CSV table of N, CA and C in Angstrom, one decimal:
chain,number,residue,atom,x,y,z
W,1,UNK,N,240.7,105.7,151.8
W,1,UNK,CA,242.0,105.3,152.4
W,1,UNK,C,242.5,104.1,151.5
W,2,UNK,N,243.8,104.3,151.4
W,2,UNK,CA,244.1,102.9,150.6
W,2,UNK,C,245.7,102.5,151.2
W,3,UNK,N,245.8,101.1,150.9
W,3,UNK,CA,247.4,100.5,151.8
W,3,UNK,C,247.9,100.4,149.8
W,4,UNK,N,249.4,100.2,150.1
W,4,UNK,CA,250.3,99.8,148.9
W,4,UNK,C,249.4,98.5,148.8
W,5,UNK,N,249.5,98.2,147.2
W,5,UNK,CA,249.3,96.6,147.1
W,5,UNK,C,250.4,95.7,147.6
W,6,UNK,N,249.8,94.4,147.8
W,6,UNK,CA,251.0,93.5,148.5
W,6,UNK,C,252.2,93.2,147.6
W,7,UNK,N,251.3,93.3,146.2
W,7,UNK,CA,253.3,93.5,145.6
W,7,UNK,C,254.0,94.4,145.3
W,8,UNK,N,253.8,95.3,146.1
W,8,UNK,CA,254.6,96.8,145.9
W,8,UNK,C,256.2,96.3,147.4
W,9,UNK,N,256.8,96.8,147.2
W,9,UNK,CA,258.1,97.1,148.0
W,9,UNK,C,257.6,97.1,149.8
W,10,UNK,N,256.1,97.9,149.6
W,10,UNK,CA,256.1,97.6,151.8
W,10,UNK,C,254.9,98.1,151.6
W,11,UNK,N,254.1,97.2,152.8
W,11,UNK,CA,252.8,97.7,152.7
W,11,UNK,C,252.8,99.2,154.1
W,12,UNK,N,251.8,99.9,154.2
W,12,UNK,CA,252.1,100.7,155.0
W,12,UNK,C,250.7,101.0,155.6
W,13,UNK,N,250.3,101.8,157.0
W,13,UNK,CA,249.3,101.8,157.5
W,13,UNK,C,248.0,102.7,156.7
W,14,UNK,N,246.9,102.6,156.7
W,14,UNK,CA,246.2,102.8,155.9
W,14,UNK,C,246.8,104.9,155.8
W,15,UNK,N,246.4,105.2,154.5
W,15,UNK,CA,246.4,106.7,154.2
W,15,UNK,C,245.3,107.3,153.7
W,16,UNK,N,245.2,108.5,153.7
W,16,UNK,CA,244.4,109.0,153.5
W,16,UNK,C,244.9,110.4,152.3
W,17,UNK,N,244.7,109.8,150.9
W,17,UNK,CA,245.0,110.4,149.9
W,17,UNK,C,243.7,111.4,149.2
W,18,UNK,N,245.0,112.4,148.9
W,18,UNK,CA,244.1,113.6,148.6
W,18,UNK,C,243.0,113.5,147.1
W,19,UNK,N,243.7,112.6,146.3
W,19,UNK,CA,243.4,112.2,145.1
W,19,UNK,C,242.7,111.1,144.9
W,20,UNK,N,242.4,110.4,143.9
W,20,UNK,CA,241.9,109.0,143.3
W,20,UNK,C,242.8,108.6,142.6
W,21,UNK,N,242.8,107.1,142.8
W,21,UNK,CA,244.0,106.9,141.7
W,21,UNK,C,243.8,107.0,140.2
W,22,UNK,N,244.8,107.4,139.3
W,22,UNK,CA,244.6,107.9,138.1
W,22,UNK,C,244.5,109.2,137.8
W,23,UNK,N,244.3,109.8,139.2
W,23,UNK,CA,243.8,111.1,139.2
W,23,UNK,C,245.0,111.6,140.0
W,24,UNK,N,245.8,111.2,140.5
W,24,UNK,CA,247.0,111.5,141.2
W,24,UNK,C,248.4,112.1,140.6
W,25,UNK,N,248.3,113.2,140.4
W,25,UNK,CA,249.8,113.6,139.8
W,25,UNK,C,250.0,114.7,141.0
W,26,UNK,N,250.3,115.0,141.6
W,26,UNK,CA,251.1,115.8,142.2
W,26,UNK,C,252.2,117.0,142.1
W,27,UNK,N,252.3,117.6,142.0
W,27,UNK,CA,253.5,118.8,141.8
W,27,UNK,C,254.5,118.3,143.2
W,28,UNK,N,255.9,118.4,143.1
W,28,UNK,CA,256.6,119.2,144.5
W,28,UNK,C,255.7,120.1,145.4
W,29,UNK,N,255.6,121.1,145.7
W,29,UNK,CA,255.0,121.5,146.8
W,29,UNK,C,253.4,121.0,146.7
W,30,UNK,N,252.8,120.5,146.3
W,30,UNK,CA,251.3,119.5,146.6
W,30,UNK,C,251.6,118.8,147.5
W,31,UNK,N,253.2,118.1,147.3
W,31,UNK,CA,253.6,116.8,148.4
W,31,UNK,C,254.3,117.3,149.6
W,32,UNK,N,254.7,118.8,149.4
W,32,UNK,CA,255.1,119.2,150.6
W,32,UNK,C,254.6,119.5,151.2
W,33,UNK,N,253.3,119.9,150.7
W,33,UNK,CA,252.2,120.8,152.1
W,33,UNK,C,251.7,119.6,152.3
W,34,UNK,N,251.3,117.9,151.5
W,34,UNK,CA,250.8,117.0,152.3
W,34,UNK,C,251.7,116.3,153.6
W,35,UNK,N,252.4,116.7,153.1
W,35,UNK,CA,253.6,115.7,153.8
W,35,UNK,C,254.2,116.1,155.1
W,36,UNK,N,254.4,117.5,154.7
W,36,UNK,CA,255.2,118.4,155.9
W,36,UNK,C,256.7,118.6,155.5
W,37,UNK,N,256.9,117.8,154.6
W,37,UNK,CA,258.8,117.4,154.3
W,37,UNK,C,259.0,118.8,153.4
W,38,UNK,N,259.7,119.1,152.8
W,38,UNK,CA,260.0,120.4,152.1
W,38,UNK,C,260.8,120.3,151.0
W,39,UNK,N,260.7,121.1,149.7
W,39,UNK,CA,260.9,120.3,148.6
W,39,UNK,C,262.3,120.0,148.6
W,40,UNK,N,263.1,120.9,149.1
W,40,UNK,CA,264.6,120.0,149.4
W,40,UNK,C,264.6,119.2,149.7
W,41,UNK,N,263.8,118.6,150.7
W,41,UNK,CA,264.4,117.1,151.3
W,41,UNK,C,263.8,116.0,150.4
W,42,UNK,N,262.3,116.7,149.5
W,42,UNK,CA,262.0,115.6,148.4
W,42,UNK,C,263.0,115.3,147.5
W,43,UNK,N,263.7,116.3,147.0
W,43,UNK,CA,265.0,116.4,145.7
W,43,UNK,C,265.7,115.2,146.7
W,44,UNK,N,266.7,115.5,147.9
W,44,UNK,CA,267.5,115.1,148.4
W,44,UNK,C,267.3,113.3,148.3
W,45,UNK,N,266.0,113.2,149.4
W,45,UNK,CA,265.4,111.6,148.8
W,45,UNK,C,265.2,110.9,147.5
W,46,UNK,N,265.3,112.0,146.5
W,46,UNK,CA,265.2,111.2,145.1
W,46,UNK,C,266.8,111.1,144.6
W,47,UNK,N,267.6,112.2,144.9
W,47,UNK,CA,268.9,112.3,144.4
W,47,UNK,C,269.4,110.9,145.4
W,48,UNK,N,269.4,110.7,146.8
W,48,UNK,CA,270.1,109.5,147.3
W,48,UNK,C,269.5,108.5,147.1
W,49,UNK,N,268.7,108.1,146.3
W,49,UNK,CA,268.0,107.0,146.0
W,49,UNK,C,266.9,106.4,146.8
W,50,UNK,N,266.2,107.4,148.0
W,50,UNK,CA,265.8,106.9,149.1
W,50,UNK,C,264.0,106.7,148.3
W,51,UNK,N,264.0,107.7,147.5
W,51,UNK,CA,262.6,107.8,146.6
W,51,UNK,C,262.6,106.9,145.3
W,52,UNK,N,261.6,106.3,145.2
W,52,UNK,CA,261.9,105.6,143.4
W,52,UNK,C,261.5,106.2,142.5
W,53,UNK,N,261.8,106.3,141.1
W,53,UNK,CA,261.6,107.3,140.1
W,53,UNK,C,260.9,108.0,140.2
W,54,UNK,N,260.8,109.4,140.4
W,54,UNK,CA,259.6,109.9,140.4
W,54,UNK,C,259.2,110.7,138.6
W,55,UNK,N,257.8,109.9,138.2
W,55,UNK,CA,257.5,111.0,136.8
W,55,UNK,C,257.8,112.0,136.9
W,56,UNK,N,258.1,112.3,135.0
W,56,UNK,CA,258.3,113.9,135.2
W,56,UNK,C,257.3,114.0,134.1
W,57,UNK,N,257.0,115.6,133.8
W,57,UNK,CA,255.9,116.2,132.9
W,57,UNK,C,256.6,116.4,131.7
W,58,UNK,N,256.0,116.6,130.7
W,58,UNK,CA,256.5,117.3,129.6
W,58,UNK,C,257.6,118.7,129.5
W,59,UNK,N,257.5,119.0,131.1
W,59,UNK,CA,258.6,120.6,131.0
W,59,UNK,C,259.1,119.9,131.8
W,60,UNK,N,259.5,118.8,132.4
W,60,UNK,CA,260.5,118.1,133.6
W,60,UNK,C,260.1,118.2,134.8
W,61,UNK,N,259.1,118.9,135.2
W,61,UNK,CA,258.5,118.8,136.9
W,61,UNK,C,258.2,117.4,137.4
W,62,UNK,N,258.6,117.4,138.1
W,62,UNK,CA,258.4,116.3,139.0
W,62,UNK,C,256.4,116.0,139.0
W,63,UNK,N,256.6,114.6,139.3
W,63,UNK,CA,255.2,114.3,139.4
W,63,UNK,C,254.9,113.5,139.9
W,64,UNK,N,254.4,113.7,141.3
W,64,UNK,CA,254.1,112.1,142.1
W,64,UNK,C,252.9,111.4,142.7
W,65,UNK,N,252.8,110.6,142.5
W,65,UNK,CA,251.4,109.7,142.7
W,65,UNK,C,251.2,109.3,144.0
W,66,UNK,N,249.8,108.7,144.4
W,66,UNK,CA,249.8,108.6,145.4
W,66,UNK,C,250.5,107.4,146.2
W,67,UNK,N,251.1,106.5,145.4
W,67,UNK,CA,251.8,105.6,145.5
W,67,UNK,C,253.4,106.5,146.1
W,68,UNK,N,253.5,107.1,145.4
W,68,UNK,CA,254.8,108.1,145.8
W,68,UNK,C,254.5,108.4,147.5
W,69,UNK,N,252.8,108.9,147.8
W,69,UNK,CA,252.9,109.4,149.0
W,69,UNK,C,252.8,108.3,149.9
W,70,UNK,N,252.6,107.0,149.5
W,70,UNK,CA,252.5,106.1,150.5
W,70,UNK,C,253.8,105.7,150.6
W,71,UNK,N,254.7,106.1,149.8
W,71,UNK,CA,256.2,105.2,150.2
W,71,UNK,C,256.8,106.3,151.1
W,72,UNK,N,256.7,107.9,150.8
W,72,UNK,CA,256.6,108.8,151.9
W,72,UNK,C,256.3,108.6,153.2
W,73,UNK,N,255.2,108.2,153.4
W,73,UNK,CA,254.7,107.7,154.5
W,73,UNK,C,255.5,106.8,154.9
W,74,UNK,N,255.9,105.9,154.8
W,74,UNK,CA,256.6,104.6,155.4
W,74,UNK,C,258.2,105.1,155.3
W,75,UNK,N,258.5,105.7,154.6
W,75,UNK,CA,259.7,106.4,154.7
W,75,UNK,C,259.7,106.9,156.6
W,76,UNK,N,258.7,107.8,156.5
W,76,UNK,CA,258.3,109.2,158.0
W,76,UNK,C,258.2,108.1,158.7
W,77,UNK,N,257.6,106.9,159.0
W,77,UNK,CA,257.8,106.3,159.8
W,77,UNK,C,259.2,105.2,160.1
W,78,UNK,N,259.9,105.2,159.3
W,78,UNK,CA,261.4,104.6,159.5
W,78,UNK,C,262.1,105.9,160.1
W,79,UNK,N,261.7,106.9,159.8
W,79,UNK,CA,262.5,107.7,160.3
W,79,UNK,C,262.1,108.2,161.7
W,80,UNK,N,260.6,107.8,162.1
W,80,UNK,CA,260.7,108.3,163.2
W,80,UNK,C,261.1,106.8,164.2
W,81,UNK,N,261.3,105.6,163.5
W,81,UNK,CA,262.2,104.6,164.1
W,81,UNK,C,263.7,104.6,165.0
W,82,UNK,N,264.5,105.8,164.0
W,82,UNK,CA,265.4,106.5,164.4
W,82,UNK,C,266.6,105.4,163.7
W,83,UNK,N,265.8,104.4,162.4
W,83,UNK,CA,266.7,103.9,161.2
W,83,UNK,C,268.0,104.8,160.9
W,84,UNK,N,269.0,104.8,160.6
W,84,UNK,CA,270.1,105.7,159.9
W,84,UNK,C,269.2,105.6,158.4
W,85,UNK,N,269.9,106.9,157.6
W,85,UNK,CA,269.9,107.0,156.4
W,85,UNK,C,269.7,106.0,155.5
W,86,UNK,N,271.1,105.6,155.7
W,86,UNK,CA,271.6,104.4,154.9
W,86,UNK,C,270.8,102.9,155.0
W,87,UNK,N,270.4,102.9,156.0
W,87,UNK,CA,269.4,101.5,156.1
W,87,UNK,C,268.3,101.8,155.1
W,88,UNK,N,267.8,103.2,155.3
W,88,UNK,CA,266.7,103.6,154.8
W,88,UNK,C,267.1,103.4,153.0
W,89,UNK,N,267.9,103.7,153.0
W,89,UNK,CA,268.0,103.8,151.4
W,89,UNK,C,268.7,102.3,150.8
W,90,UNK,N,269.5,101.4,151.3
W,90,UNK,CA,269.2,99.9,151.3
W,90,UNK,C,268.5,99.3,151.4
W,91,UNK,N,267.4,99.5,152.4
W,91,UNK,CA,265.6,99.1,152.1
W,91,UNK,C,265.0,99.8,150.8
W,92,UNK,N,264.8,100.7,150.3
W,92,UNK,CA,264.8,101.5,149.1
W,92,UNK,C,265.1,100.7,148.1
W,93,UNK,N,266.4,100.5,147.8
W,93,UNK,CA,267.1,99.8,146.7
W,93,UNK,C,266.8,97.9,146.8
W,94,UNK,N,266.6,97.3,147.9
W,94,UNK,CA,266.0,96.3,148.4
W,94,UNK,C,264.9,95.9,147.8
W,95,UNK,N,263.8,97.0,147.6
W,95,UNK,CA,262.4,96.8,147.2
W,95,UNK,C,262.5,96.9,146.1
W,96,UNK,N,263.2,97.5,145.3
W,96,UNK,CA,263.3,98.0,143.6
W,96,UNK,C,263.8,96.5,143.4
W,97,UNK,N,264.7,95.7,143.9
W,97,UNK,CA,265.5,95.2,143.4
W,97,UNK,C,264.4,93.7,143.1
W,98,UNK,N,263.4,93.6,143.9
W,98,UNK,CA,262.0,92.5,143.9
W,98,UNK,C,262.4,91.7,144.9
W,99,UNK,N,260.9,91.2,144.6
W,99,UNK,CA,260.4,90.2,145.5
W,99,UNK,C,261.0,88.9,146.3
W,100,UNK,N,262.3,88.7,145.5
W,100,UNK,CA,263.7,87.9,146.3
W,100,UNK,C,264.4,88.8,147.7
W,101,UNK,N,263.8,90.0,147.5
W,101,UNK,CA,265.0,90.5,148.3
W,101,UNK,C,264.1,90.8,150.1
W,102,UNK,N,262.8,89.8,150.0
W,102,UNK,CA,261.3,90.3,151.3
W,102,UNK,C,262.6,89.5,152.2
W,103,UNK,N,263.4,88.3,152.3
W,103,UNK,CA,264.3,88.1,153.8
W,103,UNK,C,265.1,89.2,154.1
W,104,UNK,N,266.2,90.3,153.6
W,104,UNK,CA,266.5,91.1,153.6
W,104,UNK,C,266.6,91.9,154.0
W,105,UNK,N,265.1,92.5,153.4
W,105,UNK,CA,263.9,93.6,153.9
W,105,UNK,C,263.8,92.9,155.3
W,106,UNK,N,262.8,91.9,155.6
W,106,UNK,CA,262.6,91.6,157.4
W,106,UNK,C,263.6,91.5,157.6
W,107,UNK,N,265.0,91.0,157.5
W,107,UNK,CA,266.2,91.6,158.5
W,107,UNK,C,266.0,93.1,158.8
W,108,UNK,N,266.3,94.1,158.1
W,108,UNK,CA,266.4,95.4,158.2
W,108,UNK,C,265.5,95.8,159.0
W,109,UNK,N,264.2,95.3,158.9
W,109,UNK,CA,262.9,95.7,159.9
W,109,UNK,C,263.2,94.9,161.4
W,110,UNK,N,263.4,93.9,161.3
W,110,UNK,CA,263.5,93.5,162.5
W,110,UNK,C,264.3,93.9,163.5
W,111,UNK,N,265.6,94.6,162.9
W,111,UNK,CA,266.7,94.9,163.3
W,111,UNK,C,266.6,96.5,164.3
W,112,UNK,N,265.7,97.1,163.3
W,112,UNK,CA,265.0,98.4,163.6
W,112,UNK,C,263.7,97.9,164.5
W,113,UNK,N,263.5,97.3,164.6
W,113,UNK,CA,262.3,97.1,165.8
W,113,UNK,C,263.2,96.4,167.2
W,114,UNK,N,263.7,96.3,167.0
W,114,UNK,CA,264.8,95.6,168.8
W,114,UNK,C,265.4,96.6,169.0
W,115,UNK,N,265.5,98.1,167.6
W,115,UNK,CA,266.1,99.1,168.6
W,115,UNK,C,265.3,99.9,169.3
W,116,UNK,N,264.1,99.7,168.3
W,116,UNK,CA,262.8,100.8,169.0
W,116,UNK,C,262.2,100.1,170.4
W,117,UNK,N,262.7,98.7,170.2
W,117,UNK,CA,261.5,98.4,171.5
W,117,UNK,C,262.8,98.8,172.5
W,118,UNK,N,264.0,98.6,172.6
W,118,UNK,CA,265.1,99.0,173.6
W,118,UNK,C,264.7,100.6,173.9
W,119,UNK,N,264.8,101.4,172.6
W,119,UNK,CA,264.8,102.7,173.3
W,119,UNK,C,263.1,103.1,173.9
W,120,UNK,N,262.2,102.4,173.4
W,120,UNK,CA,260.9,102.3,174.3
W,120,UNK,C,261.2,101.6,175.6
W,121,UNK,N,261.5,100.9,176.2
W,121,UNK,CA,262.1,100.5,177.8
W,121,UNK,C,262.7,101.7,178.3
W,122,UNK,N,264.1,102.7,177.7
W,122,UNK,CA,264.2,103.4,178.5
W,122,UNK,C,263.5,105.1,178.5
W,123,UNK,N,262.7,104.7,177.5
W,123,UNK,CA,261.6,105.8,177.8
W,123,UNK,C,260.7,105.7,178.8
W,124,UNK,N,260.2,104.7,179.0
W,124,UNK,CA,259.1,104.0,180.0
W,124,UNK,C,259.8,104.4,181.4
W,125,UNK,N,261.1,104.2,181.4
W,125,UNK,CA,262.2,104.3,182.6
W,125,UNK,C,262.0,105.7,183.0
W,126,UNK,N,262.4,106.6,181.8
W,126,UNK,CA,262.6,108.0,182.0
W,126,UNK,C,261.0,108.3,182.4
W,127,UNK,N,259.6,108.0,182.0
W,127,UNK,CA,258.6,108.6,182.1
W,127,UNK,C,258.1,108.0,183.7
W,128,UNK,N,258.7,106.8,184.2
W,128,UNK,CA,258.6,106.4,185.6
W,128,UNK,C,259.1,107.4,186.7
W,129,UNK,N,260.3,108.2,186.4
W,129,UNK,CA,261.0,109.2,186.9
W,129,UNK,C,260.4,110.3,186.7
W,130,UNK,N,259.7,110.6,186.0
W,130,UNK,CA,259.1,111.9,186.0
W,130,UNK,C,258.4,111.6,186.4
W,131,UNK,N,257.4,111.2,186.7
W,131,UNK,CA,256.0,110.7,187.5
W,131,UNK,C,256.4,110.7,188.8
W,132,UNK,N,257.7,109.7,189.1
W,132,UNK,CA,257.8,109.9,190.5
W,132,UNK,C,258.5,111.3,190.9
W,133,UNK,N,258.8,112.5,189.6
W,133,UNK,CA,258.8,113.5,190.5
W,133,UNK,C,258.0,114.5,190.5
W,134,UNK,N,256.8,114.1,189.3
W,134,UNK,CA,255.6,114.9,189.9
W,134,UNK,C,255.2,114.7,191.1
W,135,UNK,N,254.9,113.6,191.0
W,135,UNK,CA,254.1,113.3,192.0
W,135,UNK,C,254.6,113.6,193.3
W,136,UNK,N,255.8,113.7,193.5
W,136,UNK,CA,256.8,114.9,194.9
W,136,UNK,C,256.5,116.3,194.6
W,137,UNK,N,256.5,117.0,193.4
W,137,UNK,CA,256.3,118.1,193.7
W,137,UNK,C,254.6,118.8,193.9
W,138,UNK,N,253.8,117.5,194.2
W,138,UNK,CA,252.4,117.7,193.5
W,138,UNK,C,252.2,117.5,195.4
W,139,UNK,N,253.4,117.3,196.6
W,139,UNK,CA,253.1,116.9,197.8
W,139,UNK,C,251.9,115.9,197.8
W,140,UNK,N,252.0,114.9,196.5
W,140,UNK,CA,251.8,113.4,197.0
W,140,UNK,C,252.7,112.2,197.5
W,141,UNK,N,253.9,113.0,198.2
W,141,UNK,CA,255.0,111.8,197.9
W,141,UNK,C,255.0,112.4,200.0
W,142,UNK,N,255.2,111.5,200.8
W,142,UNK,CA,255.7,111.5,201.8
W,142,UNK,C,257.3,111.9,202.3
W,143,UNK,N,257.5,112.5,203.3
W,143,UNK,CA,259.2,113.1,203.5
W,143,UNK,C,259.7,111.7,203.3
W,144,UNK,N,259.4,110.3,203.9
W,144,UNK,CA,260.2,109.4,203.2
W,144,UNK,C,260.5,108.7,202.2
W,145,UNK,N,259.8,109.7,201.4
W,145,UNK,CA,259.7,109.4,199.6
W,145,UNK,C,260.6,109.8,199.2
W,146,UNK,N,260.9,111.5,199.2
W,146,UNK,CA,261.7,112.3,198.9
W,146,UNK,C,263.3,111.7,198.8
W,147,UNK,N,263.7,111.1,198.8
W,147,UNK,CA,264.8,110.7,198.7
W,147,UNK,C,265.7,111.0,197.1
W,148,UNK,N,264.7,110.8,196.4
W,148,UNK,CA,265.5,111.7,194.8
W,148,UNK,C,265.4,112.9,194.5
């Protein structure tokens, strides 16, 4: 397992890479079957700037390291944050740009964490409500329960 080093653009939760470092070149579909993403949406992320350069080979194929899959990863997790695009790829450009730009970066993160902890509250909400209506339809709820 290995994390980004601390002076890379974001550190991210440990991964579990298929390769060694040095030993890491990747093809497009290597990163799509690790990933799950599909090679369109890899192109797409490198054409909007969401990915940082990715090597190419001597015939132009794409080549990515495992550094590549760890910014992937932290990518999948902004996105399952429910970040827009555009943050995503101003954090992107953010990190390229160095180490002046880490206040920036924690705005953007922090920003994106007050919305995840809000829409976690009314998940909690909605999972309270389903509970209380299993638990009616499971006839653990008394006729003076029943009210919803």
């Amino acid at each position: 397992m290995t994390l980004i080093e601390s002076s890379s653009p974001v550190r991210t939760v440990p991964l579990s890479l298929p390769r060694a470092d040095g030993q890491d070149r990747y093809s497009i579909s290597e990163v799509a079957a690790h990933t799950g993403l599909s090679a369109h949406t890899l192109r797409w992320y490198e054409r909007i700037g969401l990915m940082p350069h990715v090597d190419r080979s001597h015939t132009g194929q794409r080549r990515f390291t495992n550094r590549d899959l760890e910014w992937l990863g932290f990518v999948g997790k902004l996105r399952l944050t429910g970040m827009p695009v555009a943050d995503m790829v101003r954090f992107a450009e953010l990190a390229r740009a160095g180490d002046h730009t880490f206040g920036a970066r924690r705005d953007l993160l922090v920003e994106t964490r007050v919305d995840v902890r809000a829409r976690i509250a009314e998940l909690q909400g909605a999972l309270a409500v389903l509970d209380h209506k299993i638990d009616f339809y499971s006839g653990g709820l008394r006729a003076s329960e029943k009210d919803c």
